[in-house]
Tab-separated table of C-alpha atoms in Angstrom:
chain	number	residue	atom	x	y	z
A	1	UNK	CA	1.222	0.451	-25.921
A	2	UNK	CA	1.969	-3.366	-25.992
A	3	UNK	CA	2.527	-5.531	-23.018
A	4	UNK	CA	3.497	-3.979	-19.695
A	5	UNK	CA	7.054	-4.411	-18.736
A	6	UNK	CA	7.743	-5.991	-15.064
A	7	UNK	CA	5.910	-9.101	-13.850
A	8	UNK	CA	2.738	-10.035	-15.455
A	9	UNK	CA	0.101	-12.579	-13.916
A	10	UNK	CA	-1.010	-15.343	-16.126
A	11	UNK	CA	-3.073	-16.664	-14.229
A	12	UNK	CA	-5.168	-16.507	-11.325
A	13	UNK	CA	-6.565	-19.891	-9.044
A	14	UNK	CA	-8.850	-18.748	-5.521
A	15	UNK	CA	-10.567	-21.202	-3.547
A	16	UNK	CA	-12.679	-20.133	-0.514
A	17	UNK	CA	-12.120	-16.467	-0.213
A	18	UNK	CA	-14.768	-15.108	1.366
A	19	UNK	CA	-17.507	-15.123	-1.484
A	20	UNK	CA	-15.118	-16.697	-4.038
A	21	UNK	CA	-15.531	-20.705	-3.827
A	22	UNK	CA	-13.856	-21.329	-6.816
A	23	UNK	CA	-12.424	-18.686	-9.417
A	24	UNK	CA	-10.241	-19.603	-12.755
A	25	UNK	CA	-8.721	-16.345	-13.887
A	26	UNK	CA	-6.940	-17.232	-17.471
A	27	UNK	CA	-4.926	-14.501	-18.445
A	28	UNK	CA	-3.073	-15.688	-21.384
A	29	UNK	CA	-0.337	-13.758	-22.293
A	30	UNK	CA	-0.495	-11.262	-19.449
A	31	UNK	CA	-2.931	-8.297	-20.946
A	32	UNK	CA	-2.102	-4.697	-20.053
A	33	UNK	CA	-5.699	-4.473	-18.039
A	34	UNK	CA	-7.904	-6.942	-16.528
A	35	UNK	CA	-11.231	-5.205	-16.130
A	36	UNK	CA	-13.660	-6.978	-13.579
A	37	UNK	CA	-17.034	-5.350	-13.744
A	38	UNK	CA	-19.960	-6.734	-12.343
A	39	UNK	CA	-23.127	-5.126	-9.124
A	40	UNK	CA	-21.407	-4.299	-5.803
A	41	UNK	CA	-20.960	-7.273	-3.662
A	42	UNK	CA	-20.735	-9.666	-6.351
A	43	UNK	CA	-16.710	-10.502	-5.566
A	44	UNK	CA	-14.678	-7.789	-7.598
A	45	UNK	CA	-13.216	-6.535	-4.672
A	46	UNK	CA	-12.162	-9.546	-3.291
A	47	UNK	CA	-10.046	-10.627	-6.759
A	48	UNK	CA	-8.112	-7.616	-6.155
A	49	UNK	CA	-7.625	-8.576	-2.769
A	50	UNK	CA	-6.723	-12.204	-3.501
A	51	UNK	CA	-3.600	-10.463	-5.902
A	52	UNK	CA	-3.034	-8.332	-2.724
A	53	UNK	CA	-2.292	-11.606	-0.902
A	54	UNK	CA	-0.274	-12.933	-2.900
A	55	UNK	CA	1.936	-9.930	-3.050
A	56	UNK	CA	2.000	-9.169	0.302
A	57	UNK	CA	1.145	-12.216	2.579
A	58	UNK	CA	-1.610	-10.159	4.571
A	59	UNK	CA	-4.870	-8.210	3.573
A	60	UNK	CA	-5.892	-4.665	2.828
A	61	UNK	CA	-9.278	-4.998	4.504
A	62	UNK	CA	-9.613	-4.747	8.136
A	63	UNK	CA	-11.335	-6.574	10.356
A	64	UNK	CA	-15.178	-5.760	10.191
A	65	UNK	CA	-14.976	-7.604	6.576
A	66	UNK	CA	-14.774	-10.352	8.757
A	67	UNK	CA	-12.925	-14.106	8.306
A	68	UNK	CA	-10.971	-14.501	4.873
A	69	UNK	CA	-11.541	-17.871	4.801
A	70	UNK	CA	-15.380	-18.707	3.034
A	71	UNK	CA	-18.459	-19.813	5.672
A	72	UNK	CA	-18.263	-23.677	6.458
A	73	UNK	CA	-14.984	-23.961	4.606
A	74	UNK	CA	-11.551	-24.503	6.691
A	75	UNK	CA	-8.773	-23.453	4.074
A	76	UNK	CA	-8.282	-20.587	1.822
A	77	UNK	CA	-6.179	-20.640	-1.217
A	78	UNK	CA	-4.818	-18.763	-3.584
A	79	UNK	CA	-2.591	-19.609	-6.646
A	80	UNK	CA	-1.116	-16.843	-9.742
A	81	UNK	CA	1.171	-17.814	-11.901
A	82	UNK	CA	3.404	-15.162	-13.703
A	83	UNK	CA	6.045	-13.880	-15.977
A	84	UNK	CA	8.935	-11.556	-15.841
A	85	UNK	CA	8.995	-9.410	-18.543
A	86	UNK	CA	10.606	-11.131	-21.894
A	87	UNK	CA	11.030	-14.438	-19.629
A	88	UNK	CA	9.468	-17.321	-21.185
A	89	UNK	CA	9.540	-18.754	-17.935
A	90	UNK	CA	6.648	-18.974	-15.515
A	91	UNK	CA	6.988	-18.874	-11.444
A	92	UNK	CA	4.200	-19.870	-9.232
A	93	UNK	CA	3.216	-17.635	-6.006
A	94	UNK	CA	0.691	-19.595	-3.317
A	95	UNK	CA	-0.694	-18.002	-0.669
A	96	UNK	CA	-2.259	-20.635	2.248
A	97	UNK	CA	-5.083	-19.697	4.930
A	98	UNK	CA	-5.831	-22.884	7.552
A	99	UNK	CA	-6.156	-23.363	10.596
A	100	UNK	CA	-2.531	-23.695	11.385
A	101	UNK	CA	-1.708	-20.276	9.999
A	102	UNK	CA	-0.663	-18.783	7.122
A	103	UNK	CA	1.712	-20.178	4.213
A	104	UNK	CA	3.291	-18.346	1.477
A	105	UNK	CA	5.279	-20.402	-1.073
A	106	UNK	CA	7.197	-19.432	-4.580
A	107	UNK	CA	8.071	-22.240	-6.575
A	108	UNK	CA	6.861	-24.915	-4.233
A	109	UNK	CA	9.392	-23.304	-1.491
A	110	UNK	CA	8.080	-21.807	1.730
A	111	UNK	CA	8.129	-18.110	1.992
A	112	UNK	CA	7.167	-17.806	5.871
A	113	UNK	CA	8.991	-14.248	5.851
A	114	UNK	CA	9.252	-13.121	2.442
A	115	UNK	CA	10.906	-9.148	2.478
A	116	UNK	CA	8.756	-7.378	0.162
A	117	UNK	CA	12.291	-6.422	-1.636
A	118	UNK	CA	12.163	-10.293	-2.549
A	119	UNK	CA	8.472	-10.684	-3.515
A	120	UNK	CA	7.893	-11.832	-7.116
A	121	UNK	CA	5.015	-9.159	-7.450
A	122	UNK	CA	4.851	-5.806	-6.069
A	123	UNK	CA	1.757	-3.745	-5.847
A	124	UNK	CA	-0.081	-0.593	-5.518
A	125	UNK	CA	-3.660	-0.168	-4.437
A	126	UNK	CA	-6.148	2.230	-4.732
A	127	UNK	CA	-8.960	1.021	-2.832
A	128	UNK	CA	-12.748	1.770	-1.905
A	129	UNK	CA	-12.264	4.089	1.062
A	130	UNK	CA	-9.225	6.769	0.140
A	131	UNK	CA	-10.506	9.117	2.798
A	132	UNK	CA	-9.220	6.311	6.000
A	133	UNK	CA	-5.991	6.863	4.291
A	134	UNK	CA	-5.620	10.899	4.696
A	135	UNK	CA	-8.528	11.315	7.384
A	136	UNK	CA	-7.565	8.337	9.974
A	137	UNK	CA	-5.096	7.283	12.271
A	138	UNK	CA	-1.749	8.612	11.302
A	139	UNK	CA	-0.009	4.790	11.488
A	140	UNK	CA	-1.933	4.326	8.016
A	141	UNK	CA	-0.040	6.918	6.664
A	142	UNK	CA	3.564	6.548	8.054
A	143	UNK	CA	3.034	2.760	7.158
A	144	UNK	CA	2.265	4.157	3.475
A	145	UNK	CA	5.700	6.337	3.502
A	146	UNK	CA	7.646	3.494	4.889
A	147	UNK	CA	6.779	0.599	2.764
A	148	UNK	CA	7.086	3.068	-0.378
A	149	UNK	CA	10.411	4.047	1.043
A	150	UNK	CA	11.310	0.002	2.094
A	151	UNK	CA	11.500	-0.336	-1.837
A	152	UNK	CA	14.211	2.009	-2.141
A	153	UNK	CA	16.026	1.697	1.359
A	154	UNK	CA	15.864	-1.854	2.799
A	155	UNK	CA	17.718	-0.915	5.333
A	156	UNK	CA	14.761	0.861	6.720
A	157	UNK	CA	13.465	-2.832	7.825
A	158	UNK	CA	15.992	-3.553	10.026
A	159	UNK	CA	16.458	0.083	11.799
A	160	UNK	CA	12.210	-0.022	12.268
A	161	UNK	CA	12.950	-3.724	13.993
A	162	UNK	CA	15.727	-2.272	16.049
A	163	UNK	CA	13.616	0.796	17.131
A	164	UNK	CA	10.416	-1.449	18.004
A	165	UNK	CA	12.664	-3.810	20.073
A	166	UNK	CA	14.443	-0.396	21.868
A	167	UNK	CA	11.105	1.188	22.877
A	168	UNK	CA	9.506	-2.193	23.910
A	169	UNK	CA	12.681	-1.680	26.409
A	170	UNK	CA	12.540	1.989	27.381
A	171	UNK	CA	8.373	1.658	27.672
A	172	UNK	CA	8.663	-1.316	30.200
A	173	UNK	CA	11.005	1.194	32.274
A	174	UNK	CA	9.138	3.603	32.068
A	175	UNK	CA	6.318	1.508	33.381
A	176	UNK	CA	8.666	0.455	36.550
A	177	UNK	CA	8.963	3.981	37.331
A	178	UNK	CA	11.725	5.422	34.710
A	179	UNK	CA	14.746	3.545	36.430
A	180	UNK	CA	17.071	2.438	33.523
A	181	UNK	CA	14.806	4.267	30.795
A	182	UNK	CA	17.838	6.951	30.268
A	183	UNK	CA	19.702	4.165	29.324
A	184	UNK	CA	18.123	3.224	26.291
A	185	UNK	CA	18.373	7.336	25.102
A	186	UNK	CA	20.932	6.619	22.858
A	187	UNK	CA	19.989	4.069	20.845
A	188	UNK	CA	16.566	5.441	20.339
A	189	UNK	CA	18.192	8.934	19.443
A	190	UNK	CA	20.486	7.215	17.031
A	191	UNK	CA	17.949	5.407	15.397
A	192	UNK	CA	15.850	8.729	15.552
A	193	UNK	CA	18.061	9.798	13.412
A	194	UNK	CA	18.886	7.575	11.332
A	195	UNK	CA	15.047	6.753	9.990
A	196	UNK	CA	14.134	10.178	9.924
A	197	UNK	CA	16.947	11.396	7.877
A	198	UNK	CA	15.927	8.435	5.583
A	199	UNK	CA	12.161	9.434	5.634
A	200	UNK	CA	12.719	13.528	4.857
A	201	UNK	CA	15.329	12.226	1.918
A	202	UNK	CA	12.460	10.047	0.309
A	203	UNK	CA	9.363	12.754	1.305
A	204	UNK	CA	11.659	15.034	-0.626
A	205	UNK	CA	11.712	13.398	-3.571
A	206	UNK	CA	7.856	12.023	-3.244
A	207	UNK	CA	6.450	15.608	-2.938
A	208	UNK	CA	8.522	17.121	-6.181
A	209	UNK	CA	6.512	14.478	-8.784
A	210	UNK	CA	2.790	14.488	-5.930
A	211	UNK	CA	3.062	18.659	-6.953
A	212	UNK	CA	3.875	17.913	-10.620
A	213	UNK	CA	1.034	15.432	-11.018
A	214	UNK	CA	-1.032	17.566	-8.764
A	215	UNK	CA	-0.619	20.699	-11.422
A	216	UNK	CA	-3.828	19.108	-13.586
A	217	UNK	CA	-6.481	18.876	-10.914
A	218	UNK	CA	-7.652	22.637	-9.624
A	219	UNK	CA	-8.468	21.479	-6.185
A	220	UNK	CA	-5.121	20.958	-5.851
A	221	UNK	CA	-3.953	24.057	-6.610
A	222	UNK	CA	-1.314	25.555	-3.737
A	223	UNK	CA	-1.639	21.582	-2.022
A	224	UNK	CA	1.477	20.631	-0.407
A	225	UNK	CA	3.020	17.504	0.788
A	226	UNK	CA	4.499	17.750	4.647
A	227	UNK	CA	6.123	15.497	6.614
A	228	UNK	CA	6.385	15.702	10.419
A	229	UNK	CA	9.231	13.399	12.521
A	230	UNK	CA	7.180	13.034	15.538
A	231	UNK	CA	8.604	16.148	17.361
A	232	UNK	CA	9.377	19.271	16.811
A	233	UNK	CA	11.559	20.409	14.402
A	234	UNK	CA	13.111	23.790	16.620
A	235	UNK	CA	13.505	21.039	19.454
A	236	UNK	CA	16.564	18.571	20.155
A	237	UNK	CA	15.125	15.406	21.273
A	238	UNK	CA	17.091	14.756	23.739
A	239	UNK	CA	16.023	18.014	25.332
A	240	UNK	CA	12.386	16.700	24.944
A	241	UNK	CA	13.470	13.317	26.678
A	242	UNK	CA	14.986	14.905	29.457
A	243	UNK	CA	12.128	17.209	29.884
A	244	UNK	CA	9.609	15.167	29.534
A	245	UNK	CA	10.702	12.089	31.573
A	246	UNK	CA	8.006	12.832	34.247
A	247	UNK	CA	4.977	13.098	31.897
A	248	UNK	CA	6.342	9.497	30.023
A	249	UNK	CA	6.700	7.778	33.587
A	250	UNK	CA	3.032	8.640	34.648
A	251	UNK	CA	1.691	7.508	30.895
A	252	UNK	CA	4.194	4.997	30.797
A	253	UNK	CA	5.516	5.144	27.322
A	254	UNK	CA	7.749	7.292	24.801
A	255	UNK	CA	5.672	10.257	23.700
A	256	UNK	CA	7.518	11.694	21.138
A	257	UNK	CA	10.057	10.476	18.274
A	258	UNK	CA	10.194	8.847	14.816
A	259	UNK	CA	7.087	5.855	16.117
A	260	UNK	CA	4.860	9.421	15.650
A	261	UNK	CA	5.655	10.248	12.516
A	262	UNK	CA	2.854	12.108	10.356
A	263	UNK	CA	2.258	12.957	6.790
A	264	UNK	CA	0.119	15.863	5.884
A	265	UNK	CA	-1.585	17.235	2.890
A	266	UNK	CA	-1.756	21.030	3.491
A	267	UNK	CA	-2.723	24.241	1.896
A	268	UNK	CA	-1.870	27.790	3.754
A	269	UNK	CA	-0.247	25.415	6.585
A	270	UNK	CA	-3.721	24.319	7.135
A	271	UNK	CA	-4.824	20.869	6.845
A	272	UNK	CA	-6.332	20.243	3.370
A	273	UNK	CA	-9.931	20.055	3.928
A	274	UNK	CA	-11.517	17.144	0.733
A	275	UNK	CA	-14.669	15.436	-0.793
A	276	UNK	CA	-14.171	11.784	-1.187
A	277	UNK	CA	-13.741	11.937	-4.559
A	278	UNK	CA	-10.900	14.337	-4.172
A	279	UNK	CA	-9.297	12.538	-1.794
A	280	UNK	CA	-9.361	9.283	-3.854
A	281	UNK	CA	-8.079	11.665	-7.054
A	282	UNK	CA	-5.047	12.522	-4.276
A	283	UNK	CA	-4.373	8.690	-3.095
A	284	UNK	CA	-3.858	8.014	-6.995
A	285	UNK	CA	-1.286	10.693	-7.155
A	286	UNK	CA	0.495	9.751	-4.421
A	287	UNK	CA	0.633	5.795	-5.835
A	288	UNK	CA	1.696	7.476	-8.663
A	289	UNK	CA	4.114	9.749	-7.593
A	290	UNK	CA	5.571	7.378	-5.712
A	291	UNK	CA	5.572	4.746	-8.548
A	292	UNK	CA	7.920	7.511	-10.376
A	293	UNK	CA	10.806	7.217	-7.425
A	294	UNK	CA	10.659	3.504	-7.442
A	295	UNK	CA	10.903	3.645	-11.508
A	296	UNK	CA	13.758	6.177	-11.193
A	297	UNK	CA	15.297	4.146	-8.691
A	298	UNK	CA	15.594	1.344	-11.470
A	299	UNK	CA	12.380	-0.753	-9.757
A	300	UNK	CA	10.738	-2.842	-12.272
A	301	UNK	CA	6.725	-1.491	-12.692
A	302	UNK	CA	4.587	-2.363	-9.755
A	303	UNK	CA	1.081	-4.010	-11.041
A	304	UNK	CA	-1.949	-2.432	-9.722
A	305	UNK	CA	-5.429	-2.696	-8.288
A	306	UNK	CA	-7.817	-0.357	-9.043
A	307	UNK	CA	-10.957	-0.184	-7.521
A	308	UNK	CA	-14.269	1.701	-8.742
A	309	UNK	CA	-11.932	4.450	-9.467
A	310	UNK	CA	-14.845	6.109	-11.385
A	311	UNK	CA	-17.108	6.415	-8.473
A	312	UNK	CA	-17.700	9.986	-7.190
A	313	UNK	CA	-15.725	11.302	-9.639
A	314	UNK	CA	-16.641	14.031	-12.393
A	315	UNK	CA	-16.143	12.950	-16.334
A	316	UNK	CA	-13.358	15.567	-16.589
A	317	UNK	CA	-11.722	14.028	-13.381
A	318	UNK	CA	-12.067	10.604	-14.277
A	319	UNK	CA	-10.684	11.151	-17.795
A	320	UNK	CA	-7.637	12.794	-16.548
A	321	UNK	CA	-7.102	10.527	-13.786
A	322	UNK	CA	-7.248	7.679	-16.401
A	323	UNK	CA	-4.786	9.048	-18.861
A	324	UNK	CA	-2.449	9.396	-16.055
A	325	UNK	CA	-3.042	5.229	-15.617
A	326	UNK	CA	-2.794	4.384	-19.127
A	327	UNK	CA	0.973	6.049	-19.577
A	328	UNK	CA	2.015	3.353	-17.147
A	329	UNK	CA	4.102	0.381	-18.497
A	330	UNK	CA	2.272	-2.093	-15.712
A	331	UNK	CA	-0.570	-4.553	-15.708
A	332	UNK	CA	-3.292	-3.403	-14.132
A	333	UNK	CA	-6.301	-4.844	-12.838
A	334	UNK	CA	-9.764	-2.630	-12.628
A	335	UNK	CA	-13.153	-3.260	-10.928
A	336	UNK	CA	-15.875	-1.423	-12.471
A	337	UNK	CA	-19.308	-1.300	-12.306
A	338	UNK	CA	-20.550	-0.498	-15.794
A	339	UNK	CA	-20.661	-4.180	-17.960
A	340	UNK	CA	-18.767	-2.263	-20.773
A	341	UNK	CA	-16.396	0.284	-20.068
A	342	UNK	CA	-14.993	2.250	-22.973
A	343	UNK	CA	-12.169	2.366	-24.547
A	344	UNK	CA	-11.598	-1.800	-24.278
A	345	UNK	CA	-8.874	-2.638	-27.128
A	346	UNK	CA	-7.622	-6.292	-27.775
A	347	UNK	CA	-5.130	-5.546	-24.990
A	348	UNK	CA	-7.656	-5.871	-22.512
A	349	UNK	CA	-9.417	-8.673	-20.572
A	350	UNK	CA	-12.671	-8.128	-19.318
A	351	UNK	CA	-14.586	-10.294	-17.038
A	352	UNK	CA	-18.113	-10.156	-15.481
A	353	UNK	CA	-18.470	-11.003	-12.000
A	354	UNK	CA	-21.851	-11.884	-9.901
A	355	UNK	CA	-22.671	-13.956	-6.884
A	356	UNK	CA	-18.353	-15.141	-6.357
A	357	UNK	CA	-19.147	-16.557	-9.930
A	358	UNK	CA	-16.754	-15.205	-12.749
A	359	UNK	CA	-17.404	-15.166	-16.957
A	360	UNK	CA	-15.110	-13.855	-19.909
């Protein structure tokens, strides 16, 4: 396999993220896989979250990793240059973090409000805690089905706007008592609609290549991939509206609707019950399953972050997991903790990373 196809980094410039002061990532002509390997704590996961930021304007950590923006320092900043692929041409990406906010800018422009389906780079994570992702609060997971199926839809931004903005209305009646809430019924039943029909259409699609990948790992065996609207599916929701209008005014919001939606892994109907390393085998499936609908959808590859994939995982797992990795046509980066990982070809760039300081 030569160089991946889609949008390759070149280079990566970080000043004052968290533990990383001042990082010089030279990637020359865009290698298939950057491996970072290095102790835990020394920075790795913060490289892949400095490409995250770039990509996506915001991080994937949460908020007991604390500030982004290094101890005694007042500004953050991060700066990759890349290439499409066959493009001799190079485009700059900055990402900003001050006092005065954040600032994203391509090209020297300002990108205050990029839509993802205009971002330079797009990219898929596999981070350090899979089990948040299928064991936690179900927004984590209908934000993971939306901003797969934003790639292929973009009209889905708009209609989620719209349906934020119509139950901000209908809650606040609610709140007054329920006067005027019926009024806002059919807007939030047509968008109801609308993004659900939009959701089941993509889930469709999604589960088909999740069951195909899923046909090499054992513990997967009779796993299936179900979505839920956020009511139930032998009810009209208008019926459940109606009905429930009493309940809503005394907790003063909408209960039920497309705002609840849920993704499940099951087996038997039953919620599928997994170790952490299973769980982070199924978050790379579902990355990659969902890499094949944006692929088949005629999306250029999406570059990834990979981190300690090996950890809690079997030799047999990890090798399989792996092959499925190295079939992609993508860049990939990949924090490790072992100083030399096998299988490194001349396609590969490796880098050793201790204390936020980084080495070839």
């Amino acid at each position: 396999m030569g160089r991946p196809n889609g949008p390759q980094l070149v280079s990566l410039r970080v000043r004052n993220l968290r533990n990383l002061r001042s990082i010089d990532l030279g990637l020359g002509g865009g290698p298939r896989r950057i491996l970072l390997t290095g102790p835990n704590g020394a920075g790795k996961t913060t490289l892949l979250e400095a490409v995250y930021l770039l990509a996506r304007g915001r991080s994937f950590r949460g908020r007991k990793a604390g500030s982004l923006t290094t101890d005694g320092e007042h500004r953050t900043l991060i700066e990759g240059r890349f290439r499409e692929d066959g493009s001799p041409n190079e485009s700059t990406l900055v990402f900003e973090r001050s006092g005065r906010g954040s600032l994203r800018q391509l090209d020297g422009v300002a990108l205050s409000s990029l839509a993802p389906r205009e971002s330079p780079l797009r990219v898929k994570l596999v981070g350090e805690n899979p089990q948040v992702l299928l064991e936690g609060e179900p927004t984590l997971r209908r934000g993971l089905l939306d901003w797969n199926l934003f790639h292929v839809e973009h009209q889905l931004g708009q209609l989620r706007a719209e349906l934020r903005r119509v139950l901000a209305q209908r809650n606040a009646a609610l709140r007054r008592g329920g006067g005027g809430a019926s009024l806002w019924d059919p807007a939030f039943l047509a968008l109801s609609d609308q993004i659900t029909a939009k959701r089941i259409a993509f889930v469709d699609v999604w589960r088909a290549h999740l069951l195909s990948l899923s046909s090499d790992f054992p513990f997967l065996d009779g796993c299936d991939l179900v979505f839920e609207r956020g009511w139930s599916m032998d009810q009209d929701l208008l019926d459940i509206l109606v009905r429930g209008r009493t309940v809503e005014i005394q907790r003063g919001r909408t209960l039920l609707g497309p705002h609840r939606a849920d993704l499940m892994i099951t087996r038997d109907g039953a919620p599928l019950r997994l170790s952490r390393g299973q769980a982070k085998v199924l978050v790379c499936l579902l990355q990659l399953a969902a890499e094949r609908v944006h692929r088949a959808a005629g999306l250029a590859p999406s570059l990834w972050l990979l981190d300690d994939l090996d950890a809690e995982l079997d030799s047999v797992t990890a090798e399989r997991v792996w092959v499925l990795f190295e079939d992609l046509d993508a860049q990939r980066f990949v924090t490790r903790l072992m100083p030399e990982p096998a299988g490194i070809t001349d396609k590969d760039a490796m880098f050793h990373v201790e204390h936020g300081m980084l080495r070839r």
